[in-house]
Coordinates of C-alpha atoms and ligand atoms in Angstrom, one line a residue:
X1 CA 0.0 0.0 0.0
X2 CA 1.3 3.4 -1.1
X3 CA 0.4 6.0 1.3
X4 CA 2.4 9.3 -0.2
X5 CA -1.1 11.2 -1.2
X6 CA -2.8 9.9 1.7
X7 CA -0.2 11.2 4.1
X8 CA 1.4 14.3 2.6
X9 CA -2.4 15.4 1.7
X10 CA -4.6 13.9 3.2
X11 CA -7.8 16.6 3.2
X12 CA -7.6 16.3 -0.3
X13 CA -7.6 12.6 -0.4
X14 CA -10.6 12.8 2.2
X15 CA -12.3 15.4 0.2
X16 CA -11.5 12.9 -3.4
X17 CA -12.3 9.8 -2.1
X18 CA -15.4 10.8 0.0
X19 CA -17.3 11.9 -3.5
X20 CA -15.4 9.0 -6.0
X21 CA -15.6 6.2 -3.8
X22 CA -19.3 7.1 -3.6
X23 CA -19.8 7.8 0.2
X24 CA -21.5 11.1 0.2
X25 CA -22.8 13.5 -2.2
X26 CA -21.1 17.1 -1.1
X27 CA -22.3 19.8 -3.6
X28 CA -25.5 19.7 -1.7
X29 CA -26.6 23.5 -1.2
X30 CA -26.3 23.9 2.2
X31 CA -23.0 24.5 3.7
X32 CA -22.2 21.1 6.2
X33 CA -25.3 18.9 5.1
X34 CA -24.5 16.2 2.9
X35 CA -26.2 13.4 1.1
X36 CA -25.3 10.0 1.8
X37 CA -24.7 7.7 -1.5
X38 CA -26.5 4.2 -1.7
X39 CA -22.4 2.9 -0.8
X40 CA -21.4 4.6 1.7
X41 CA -24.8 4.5 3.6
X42 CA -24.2 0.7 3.2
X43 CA -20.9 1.3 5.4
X44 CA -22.6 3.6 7.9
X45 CA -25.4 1.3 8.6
X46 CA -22.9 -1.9 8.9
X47 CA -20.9 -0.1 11.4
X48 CA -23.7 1.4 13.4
X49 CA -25.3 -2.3 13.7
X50 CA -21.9 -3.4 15.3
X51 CA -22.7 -0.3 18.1
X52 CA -25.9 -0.5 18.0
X53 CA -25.5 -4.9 19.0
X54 CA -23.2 -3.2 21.3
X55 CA -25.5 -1.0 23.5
X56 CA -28.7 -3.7 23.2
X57 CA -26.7 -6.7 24.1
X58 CA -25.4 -4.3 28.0
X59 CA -29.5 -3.2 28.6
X60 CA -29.9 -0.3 26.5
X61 CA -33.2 0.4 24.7
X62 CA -34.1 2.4 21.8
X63 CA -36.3 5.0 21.9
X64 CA -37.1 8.1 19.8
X65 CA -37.7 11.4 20.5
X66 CA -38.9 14.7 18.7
X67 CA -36.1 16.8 16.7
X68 CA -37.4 20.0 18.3
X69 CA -36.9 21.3 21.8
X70 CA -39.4 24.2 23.1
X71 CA -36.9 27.3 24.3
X72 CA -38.5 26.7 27.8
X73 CA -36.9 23.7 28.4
X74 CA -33.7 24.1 26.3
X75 CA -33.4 26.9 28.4
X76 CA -32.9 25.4 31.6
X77 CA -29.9 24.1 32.6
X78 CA -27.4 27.4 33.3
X79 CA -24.1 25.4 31.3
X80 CA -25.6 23.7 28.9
X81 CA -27.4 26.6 27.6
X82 CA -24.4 28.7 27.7
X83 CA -22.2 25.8 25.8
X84 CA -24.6 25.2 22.9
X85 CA -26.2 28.7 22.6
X86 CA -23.8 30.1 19.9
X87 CA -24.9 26.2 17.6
X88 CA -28.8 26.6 18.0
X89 CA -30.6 26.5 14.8
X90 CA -34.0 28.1 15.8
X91 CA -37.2 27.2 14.3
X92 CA -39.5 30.3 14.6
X93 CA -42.5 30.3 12.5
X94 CA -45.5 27.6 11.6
X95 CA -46.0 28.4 8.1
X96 CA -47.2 32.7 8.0
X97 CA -47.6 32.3 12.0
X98 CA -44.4 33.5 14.4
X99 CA -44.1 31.1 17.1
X100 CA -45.3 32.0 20.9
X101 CA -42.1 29.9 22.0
X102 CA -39.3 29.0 19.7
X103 CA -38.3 25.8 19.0
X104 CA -34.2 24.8 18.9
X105 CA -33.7 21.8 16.4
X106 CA -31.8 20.0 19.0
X107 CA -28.0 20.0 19.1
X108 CA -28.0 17.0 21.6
X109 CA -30.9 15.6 23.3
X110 CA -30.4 16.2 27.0
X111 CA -33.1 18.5 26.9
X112 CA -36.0 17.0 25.4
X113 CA -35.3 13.6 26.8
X114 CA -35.0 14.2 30.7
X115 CA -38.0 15.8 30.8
X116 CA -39.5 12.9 30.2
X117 CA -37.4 11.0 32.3
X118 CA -38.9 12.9 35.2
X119 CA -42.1 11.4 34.3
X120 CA -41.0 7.6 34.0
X121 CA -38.8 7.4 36.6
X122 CA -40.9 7.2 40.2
X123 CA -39.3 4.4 42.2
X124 CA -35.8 3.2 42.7
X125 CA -37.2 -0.3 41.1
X126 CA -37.4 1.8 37.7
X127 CA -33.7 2.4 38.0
X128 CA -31.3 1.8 36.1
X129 CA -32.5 3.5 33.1
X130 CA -30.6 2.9 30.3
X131 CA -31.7 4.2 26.5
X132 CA -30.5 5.6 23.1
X133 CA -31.4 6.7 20.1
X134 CA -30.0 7.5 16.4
X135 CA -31.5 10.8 15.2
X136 CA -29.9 13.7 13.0
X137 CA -28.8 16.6 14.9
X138 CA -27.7 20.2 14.3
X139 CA -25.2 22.1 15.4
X140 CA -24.2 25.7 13.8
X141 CA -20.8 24.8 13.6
X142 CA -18.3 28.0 12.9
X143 CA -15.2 26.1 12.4
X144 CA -14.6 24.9 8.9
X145 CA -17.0 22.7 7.7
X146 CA -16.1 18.5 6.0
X147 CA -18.2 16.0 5.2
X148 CA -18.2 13.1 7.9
X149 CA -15.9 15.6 10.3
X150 CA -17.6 18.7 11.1
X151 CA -21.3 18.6 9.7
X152 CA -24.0 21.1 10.5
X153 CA -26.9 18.4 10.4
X154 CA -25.2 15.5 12.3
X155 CA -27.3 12.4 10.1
X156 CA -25.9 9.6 12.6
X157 CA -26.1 10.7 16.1
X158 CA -25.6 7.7 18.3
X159 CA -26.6 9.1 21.8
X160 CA -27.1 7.1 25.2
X161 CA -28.7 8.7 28.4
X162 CA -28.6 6.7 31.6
X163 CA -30.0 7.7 35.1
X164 CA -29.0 5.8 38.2
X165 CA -29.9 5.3 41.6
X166 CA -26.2 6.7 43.1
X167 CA -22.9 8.3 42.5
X168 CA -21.4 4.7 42.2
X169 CA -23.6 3.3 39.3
X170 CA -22.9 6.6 37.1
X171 CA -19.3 5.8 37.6
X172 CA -19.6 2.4 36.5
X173 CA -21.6 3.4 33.6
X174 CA -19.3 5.4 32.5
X175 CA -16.8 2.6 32.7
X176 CA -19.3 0.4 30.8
X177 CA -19.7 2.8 28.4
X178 CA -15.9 3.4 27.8
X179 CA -16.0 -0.7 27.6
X180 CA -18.2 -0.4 24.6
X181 CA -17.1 1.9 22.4
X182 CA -13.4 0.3 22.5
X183 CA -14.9 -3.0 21.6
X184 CA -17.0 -0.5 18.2
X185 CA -13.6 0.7 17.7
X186 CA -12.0 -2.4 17.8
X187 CA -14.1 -4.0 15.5
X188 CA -13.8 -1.5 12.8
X189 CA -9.6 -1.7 13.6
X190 CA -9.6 2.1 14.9
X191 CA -6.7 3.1 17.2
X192 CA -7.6 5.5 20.0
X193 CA -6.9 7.3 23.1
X194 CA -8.8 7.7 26.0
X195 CA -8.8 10.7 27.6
X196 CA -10.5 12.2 30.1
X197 CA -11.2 16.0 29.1
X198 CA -9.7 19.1 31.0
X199 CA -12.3 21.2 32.9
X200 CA -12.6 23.6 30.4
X201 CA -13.1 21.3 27.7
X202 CA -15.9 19.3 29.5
X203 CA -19.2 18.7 27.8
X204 CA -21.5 21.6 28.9
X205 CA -23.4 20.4 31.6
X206 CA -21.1 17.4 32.5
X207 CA -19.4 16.8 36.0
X208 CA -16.4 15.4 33.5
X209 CA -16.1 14.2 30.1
X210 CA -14.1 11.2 28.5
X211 CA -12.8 11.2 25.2
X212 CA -12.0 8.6 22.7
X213 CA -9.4 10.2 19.9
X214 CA -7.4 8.9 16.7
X215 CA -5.6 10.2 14.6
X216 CA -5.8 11.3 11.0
X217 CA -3.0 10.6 8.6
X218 CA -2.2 14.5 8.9
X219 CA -1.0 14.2 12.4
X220 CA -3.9 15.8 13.9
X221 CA -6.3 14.1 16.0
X222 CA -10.0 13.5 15.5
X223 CA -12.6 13.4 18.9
X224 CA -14.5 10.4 18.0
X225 CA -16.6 9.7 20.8
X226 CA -17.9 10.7 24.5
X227 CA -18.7 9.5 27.7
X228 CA -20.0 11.8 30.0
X229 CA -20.8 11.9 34.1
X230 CA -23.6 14.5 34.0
X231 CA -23.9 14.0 38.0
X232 CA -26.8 15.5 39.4
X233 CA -26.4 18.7 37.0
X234 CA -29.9 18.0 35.0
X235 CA -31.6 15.8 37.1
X236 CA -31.7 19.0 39.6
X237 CA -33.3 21.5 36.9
X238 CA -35.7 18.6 35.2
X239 CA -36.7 16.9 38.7
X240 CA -35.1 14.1 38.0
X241 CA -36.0 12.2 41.6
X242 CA -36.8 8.9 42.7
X243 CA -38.4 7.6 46.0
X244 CA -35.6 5.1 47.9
X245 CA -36.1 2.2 49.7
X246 CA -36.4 3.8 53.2
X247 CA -39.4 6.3 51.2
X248 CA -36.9 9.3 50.8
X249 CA -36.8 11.1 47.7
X250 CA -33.4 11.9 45.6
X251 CA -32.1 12.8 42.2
X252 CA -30.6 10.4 40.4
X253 CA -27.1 10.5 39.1
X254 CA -26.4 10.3 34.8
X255 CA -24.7 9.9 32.6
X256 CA -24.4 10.1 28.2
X257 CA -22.2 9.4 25.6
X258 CA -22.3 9.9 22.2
X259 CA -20.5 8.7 18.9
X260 CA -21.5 10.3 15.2
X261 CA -20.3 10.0 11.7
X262 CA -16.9 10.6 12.6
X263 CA -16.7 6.9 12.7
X264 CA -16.5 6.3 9.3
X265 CA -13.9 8.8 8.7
X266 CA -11.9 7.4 11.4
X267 CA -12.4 4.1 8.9
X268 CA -10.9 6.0 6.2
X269 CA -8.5 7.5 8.2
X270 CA -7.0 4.6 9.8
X271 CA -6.8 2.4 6.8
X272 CA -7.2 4.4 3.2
X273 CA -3.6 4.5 1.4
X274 CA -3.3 6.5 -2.1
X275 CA -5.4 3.9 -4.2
X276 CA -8.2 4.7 -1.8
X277 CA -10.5 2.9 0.9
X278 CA -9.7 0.2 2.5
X279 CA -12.2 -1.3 4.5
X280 CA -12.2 -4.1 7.3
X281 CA -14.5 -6.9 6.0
X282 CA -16.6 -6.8 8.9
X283 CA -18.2 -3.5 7.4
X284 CA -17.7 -4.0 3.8
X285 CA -20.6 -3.0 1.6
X286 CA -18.7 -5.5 -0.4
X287 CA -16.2 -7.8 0.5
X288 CA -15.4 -9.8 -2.4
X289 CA -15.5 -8.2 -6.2
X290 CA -15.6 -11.6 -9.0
X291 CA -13.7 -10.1 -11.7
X292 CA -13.8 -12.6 -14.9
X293 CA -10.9 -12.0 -17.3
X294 CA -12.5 -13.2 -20.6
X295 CA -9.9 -14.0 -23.9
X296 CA -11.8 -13.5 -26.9
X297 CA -9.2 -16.3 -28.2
X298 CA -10.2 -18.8 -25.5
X299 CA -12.1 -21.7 -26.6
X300 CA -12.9 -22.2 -22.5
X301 CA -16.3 -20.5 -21.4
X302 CA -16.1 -18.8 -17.6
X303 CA -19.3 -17.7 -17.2
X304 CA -20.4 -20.9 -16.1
X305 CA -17.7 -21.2 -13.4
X306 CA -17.5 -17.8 -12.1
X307 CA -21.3 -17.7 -11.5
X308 CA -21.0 -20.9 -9.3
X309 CA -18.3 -19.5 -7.8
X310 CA -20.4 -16.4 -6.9
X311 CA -23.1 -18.8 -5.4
X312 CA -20.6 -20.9 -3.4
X313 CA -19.5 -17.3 -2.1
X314 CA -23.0 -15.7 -1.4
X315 CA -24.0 -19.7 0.1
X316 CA -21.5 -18.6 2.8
X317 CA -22.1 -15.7 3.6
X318 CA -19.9 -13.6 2.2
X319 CA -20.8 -10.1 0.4
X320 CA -20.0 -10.8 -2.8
X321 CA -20.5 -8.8 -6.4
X322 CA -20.0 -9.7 -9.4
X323 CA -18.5 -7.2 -11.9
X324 CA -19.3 -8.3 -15.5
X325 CA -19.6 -4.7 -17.1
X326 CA -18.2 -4.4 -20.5
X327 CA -15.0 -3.0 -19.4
X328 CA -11.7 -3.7 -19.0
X329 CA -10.4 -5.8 -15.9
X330 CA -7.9 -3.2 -15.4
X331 CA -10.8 -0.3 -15.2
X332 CA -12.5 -2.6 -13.1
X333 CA -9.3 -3.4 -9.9
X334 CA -9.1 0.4 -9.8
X335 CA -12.8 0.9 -9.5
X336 CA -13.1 -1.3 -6.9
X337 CA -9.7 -0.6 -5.3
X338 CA -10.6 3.0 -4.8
X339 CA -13.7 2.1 -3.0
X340 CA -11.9 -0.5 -0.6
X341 CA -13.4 -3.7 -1.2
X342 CA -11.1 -6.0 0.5
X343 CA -10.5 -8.9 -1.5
X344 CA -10.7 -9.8 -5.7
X345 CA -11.0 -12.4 -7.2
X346 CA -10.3 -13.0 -10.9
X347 CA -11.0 -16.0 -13.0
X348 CA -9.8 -16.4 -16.6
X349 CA -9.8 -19.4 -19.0
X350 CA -6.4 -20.3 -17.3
X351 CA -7.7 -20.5 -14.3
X352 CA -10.4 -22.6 -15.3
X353 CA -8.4 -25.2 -16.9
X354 CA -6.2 -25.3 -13.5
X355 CA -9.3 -26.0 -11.6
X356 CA -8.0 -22.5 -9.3
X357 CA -9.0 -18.5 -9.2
X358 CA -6.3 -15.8 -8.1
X359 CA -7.3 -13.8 -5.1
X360 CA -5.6 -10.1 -4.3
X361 CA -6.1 -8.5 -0.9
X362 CA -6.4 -4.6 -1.2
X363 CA -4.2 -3.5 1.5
X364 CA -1.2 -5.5 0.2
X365 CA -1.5 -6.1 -3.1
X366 CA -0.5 -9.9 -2.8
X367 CA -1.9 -11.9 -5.6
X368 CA -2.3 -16.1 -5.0
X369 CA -3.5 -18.6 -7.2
X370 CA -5.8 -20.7 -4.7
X371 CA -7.8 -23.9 -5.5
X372 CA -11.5 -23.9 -6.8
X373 CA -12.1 -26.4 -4.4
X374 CA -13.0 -25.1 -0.6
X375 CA -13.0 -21.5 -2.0
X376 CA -15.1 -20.3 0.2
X377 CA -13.2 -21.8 3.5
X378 CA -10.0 -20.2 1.7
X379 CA -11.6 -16.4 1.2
X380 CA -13.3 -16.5 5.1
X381 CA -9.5 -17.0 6.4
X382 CA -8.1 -14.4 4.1
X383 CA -10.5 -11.9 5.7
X384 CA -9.9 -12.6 9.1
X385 CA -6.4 -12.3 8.1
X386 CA -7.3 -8.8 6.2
X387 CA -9.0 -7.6 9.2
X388 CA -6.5 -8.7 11.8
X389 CA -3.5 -7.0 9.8
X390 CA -5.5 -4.0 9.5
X391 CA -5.7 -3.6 12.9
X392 CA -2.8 -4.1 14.0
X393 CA -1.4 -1.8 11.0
X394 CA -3.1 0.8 11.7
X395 CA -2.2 0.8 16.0
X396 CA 1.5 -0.2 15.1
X397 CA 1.9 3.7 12.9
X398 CA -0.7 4.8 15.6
X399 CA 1.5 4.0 19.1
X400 CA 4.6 4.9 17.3
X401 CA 3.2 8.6 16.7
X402 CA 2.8 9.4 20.6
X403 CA 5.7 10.9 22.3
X404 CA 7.0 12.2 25.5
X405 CA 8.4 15.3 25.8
X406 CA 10.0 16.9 28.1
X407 CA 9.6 21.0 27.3
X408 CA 7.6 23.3 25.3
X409 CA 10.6 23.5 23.0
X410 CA 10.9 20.1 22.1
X411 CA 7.2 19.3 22.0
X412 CA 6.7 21.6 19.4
X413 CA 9.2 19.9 17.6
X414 CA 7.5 17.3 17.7
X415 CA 4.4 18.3 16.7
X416 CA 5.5 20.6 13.8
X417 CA 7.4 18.0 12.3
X418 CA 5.4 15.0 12.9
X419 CA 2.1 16.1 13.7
X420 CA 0.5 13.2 16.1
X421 CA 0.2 12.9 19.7
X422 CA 2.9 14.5 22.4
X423 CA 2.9 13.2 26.6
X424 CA 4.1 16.6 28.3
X425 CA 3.6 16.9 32.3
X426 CA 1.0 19.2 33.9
X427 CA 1.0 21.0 37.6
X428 CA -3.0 20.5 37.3
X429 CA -3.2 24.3 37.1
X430 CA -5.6 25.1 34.0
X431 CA -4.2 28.1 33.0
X432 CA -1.2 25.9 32.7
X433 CA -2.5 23.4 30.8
X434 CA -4.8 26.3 28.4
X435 CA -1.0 28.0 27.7
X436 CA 0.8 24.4 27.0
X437 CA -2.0 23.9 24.4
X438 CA -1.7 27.6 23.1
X439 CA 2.0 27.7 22.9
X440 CA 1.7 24.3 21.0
X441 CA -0.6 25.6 18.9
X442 CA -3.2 22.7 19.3
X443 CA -5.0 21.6 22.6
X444 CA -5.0 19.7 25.5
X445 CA -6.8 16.3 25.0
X446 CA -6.5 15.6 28.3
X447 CA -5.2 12.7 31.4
X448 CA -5.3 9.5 30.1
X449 CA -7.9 7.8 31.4
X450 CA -7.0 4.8 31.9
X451 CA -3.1 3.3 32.8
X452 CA -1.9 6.4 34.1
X453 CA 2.0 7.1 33.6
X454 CA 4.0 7.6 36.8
X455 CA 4.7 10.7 37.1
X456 CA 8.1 12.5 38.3
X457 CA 9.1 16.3 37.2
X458 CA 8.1 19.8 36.6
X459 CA 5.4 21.3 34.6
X460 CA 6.8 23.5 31.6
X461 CA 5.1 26.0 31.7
X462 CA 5.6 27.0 35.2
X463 CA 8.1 24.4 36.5
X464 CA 6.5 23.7 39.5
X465 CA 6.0 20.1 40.3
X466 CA 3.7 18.0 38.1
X467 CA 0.6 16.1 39.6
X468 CA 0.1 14.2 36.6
X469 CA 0.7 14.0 32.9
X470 CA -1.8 14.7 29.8
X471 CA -1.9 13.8 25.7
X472 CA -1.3 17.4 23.5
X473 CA -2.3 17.6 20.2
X474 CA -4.0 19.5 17.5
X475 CA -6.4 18.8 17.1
X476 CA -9.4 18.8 14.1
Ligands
A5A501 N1 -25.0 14.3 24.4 C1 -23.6 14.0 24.4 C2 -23.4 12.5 24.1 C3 -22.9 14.8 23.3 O1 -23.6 15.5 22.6 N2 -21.6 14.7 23.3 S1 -20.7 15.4 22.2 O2 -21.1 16.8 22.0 O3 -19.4 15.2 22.6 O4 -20.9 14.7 20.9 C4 -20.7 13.3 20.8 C5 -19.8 13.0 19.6 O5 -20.4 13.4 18.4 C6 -18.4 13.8 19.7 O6 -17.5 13.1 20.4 C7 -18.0 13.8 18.2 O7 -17.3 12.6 17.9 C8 -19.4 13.8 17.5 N3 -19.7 15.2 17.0 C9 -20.0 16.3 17.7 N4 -20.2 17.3 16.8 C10 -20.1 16.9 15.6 C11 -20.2 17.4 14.3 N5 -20.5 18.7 14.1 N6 -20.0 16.7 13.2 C12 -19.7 15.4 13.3 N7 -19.6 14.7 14.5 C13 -19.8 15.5 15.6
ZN502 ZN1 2.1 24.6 35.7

């Protein structure tokens, strides 16, 4: 895999491959809304069934609520208002009629959902409630707009809201959480950090905020999910309370997390190369392309042979395709490359008469004549092989990119040379830590959450003695 383009420049790679490998549609007229193509929709949905598996299989259940939020209750909670004010689309007339109280197009769902958790939730026995939904959301975003990355409508808003009897059972739903979205993220062979989120870049709201990052071939990193201890914060302005087993009542402690689009471009991120996608199997609109290699000359007929190859394929389960368009084979690999299917197979007249196909994996290149016989057996282990490589591929280039540094000096270094991920040590002062990131020039992702380095030294920026150490990056 050549990976020159797709390193060196990568936002037009993204940019490229997002409209020719048929994931979204971008020229839609609206800046940040996009239109999903009949591929890459196939991707999204594949890779939200994995989270969505994920979240039913620990006790979550889906539910779905209204897009809009009346101002009185969006208005209530002091932080989260004053986070998300700036990002409210506002929905202010019914046809020729202007609206007695406006109505936000939500921007997260906090607001409309709690409200109703007031309602439900009367006796400890109803606790815990777990649910989630997948909605579109909508967030005036200011910073610079890309499809998958920084949308306006969010189309694939994984959210999960949780309200729990005590302190305790937040905490270790948080943990749960953080549990679930590295097994999504190790499915799909995305490398991460976990972080949790300096004070002043908690969700609004939030007692804290944990953050799952990766890393984009660029060197800057990508947020691509959150897990959030929203304490007693909401349940306090939306009456959250229950009655407990002694007859008292109390608010309950919750907490949310969230995960969007930015998966798929994490995909692309962590395993594209200049040709184009490359995707694990496990999310493949396609996993297998039959390409037949006709010779006019050829007095042996494939057609027979690579259609029951096709139905030994689809027998097992494996997505396959079929590519017989009137075009050359050679049209046909780079078609196919550039949208990432992970394995080919061709059959020609040769092959036919050697009772064999050849198979070609996309992220190496390697091309192997295997046997007609057990085909099927053959292509399952070649993509569990695919999607164990990927993986570790992609957190091999991923581990090597995070560094410790010791100063401001030599961190930038780091950074401006290699982009990626820098270790510095913090006093635990935030305007400290809001400087480091500054002087850096990208931003403090935060402690890392879980197997804390041991930490011995001084804090660079005022050289007093560190209390812990945190990830720098920039960040997108
Ligand atoms: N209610 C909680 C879960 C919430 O809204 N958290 S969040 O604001 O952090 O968003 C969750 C995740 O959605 C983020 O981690 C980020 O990966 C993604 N996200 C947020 N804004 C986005 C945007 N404008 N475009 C694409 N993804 C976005
Ligand atoms: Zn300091």
């Amino acid at each position: 895999m050549k990976r020159e383009q797709w390193s060196k420049n990568f936002s037009e790679w993204f940019n490229d491959i997002v409209g020719t490998a048929d994931i979204m549609e971008t020229r839609y007229p609206v800046k940040g809304l996009y239109v999903w193509l009949p591929y890459g929709l196939k991707l999204r949905n594949s890779a939200l069934s994995i989270l969505m598996g994920l979240l039913e299989r620990s006790g979550h259940q889906e539910v779905l609520f209204p897009l809009l939020i009346p101002e009185t209750l969006f208005k209530k909670e002091a932080d989260h208002i004053r986070g998300f004010e700036g990002q409210v689309y506002w929905v202010t007339h019914g046809g020729h009629d202007k609206l007695d109280v406006r109505l936000a197009l939500r921007p997260t769902s906090e607001t409309s959902i709690y409200p109703m958790f007031s309602l439900w939730i009367r006796a400890h026995t109803d606790l815990p409630l777990k649910v989630f939904q997948v909605v579109n959301i909508f967030r005036y975003e200011t910073k610079m707009t890309k499809p998958l990355i920084r949308l306006r409508e969010v189309t694939t808003f994984k959210e999960a809201h949780t309200a729990h009897a005590t302190a305790d059972e937040a905490e270790a739903q948080v943990q749960e959480a953080v549990k679930m979205y590295k097994e999504f993220f190790d499915e799909l062979g995305i490398p991460y950090t976990i972080s949790k989120r300096p004070p002043w870049d908690t969700f609004a709201g939030a007692d804290y905020s944990v953050a799952f990052d990766t890393l984009a071939p660029d060197g800057k990193t990508l947020q691509i999910g959150t897990v959030h201890n929203l304490g007693q914060n909401f349940a306090k302005v939306y009456n959250l309370k229950y009655e407990n087993k002694v007859g008292g009542h109390e608010h309950v402690y919750q907490t949310c997390y969230g995960i969007s689009e930015r998966a798929i471009a994490a995909i692309m991120m962590a395993h594209g190369d200049d040709s184009g996608l490359c995707l694990p199997p496990k999310v493949a609109p396609i996993q297998i392309v039959i390409v037949p290699i006709p010779y006019k000359e050829s007095d042996v007929s494939i057609d027979e042979i690579v259609k029951s190859v096709k139905n030994e394929l689809e027998a097992a389960c494996v997505k396959v395709h079929l590519d017989d368009r009137d075009i050359r084979p050679g049209s046909k690999y780079y078609y196919w490359e550039r949208r990432g299917v992970p394995l080919r197979v061709e059959i020609g007249p040769e092959d036919v008469k050697k009772k064999q196909v050849m198979i070609v994996r996309r992220d190496t290149g390697k091309k192997q004549a295997v046997p007609m016989k057990g085909l099927a057996k053959t292509v399952e282990k070649a993509l569990d092989e695919i999607e164990k490589d990927l993986r570790e591929r992609a957190w091999k280039s991923f581990r090597e990119s995070i560094k410790d540094a010791g100063s401001i000096e030599e961190a930038k270094g780091l950074l401006e040379k290699h982009g990626g991920i820098v270790r510095m040590l913090w006093c635990g002062v935030a305007t400290c830590g809001e400087k480091m990131g500054d002087d850096l020039g990208g931003s403090v992702l935060g402690e890392e959450f879980e197997d804390a380095k041991p930490v011995l030294g001084k804090c660079p920026v005022c050289s007093k003695n560190a209390k812990t150490s945190v990830l720098v990056a920039k960040t997108y």
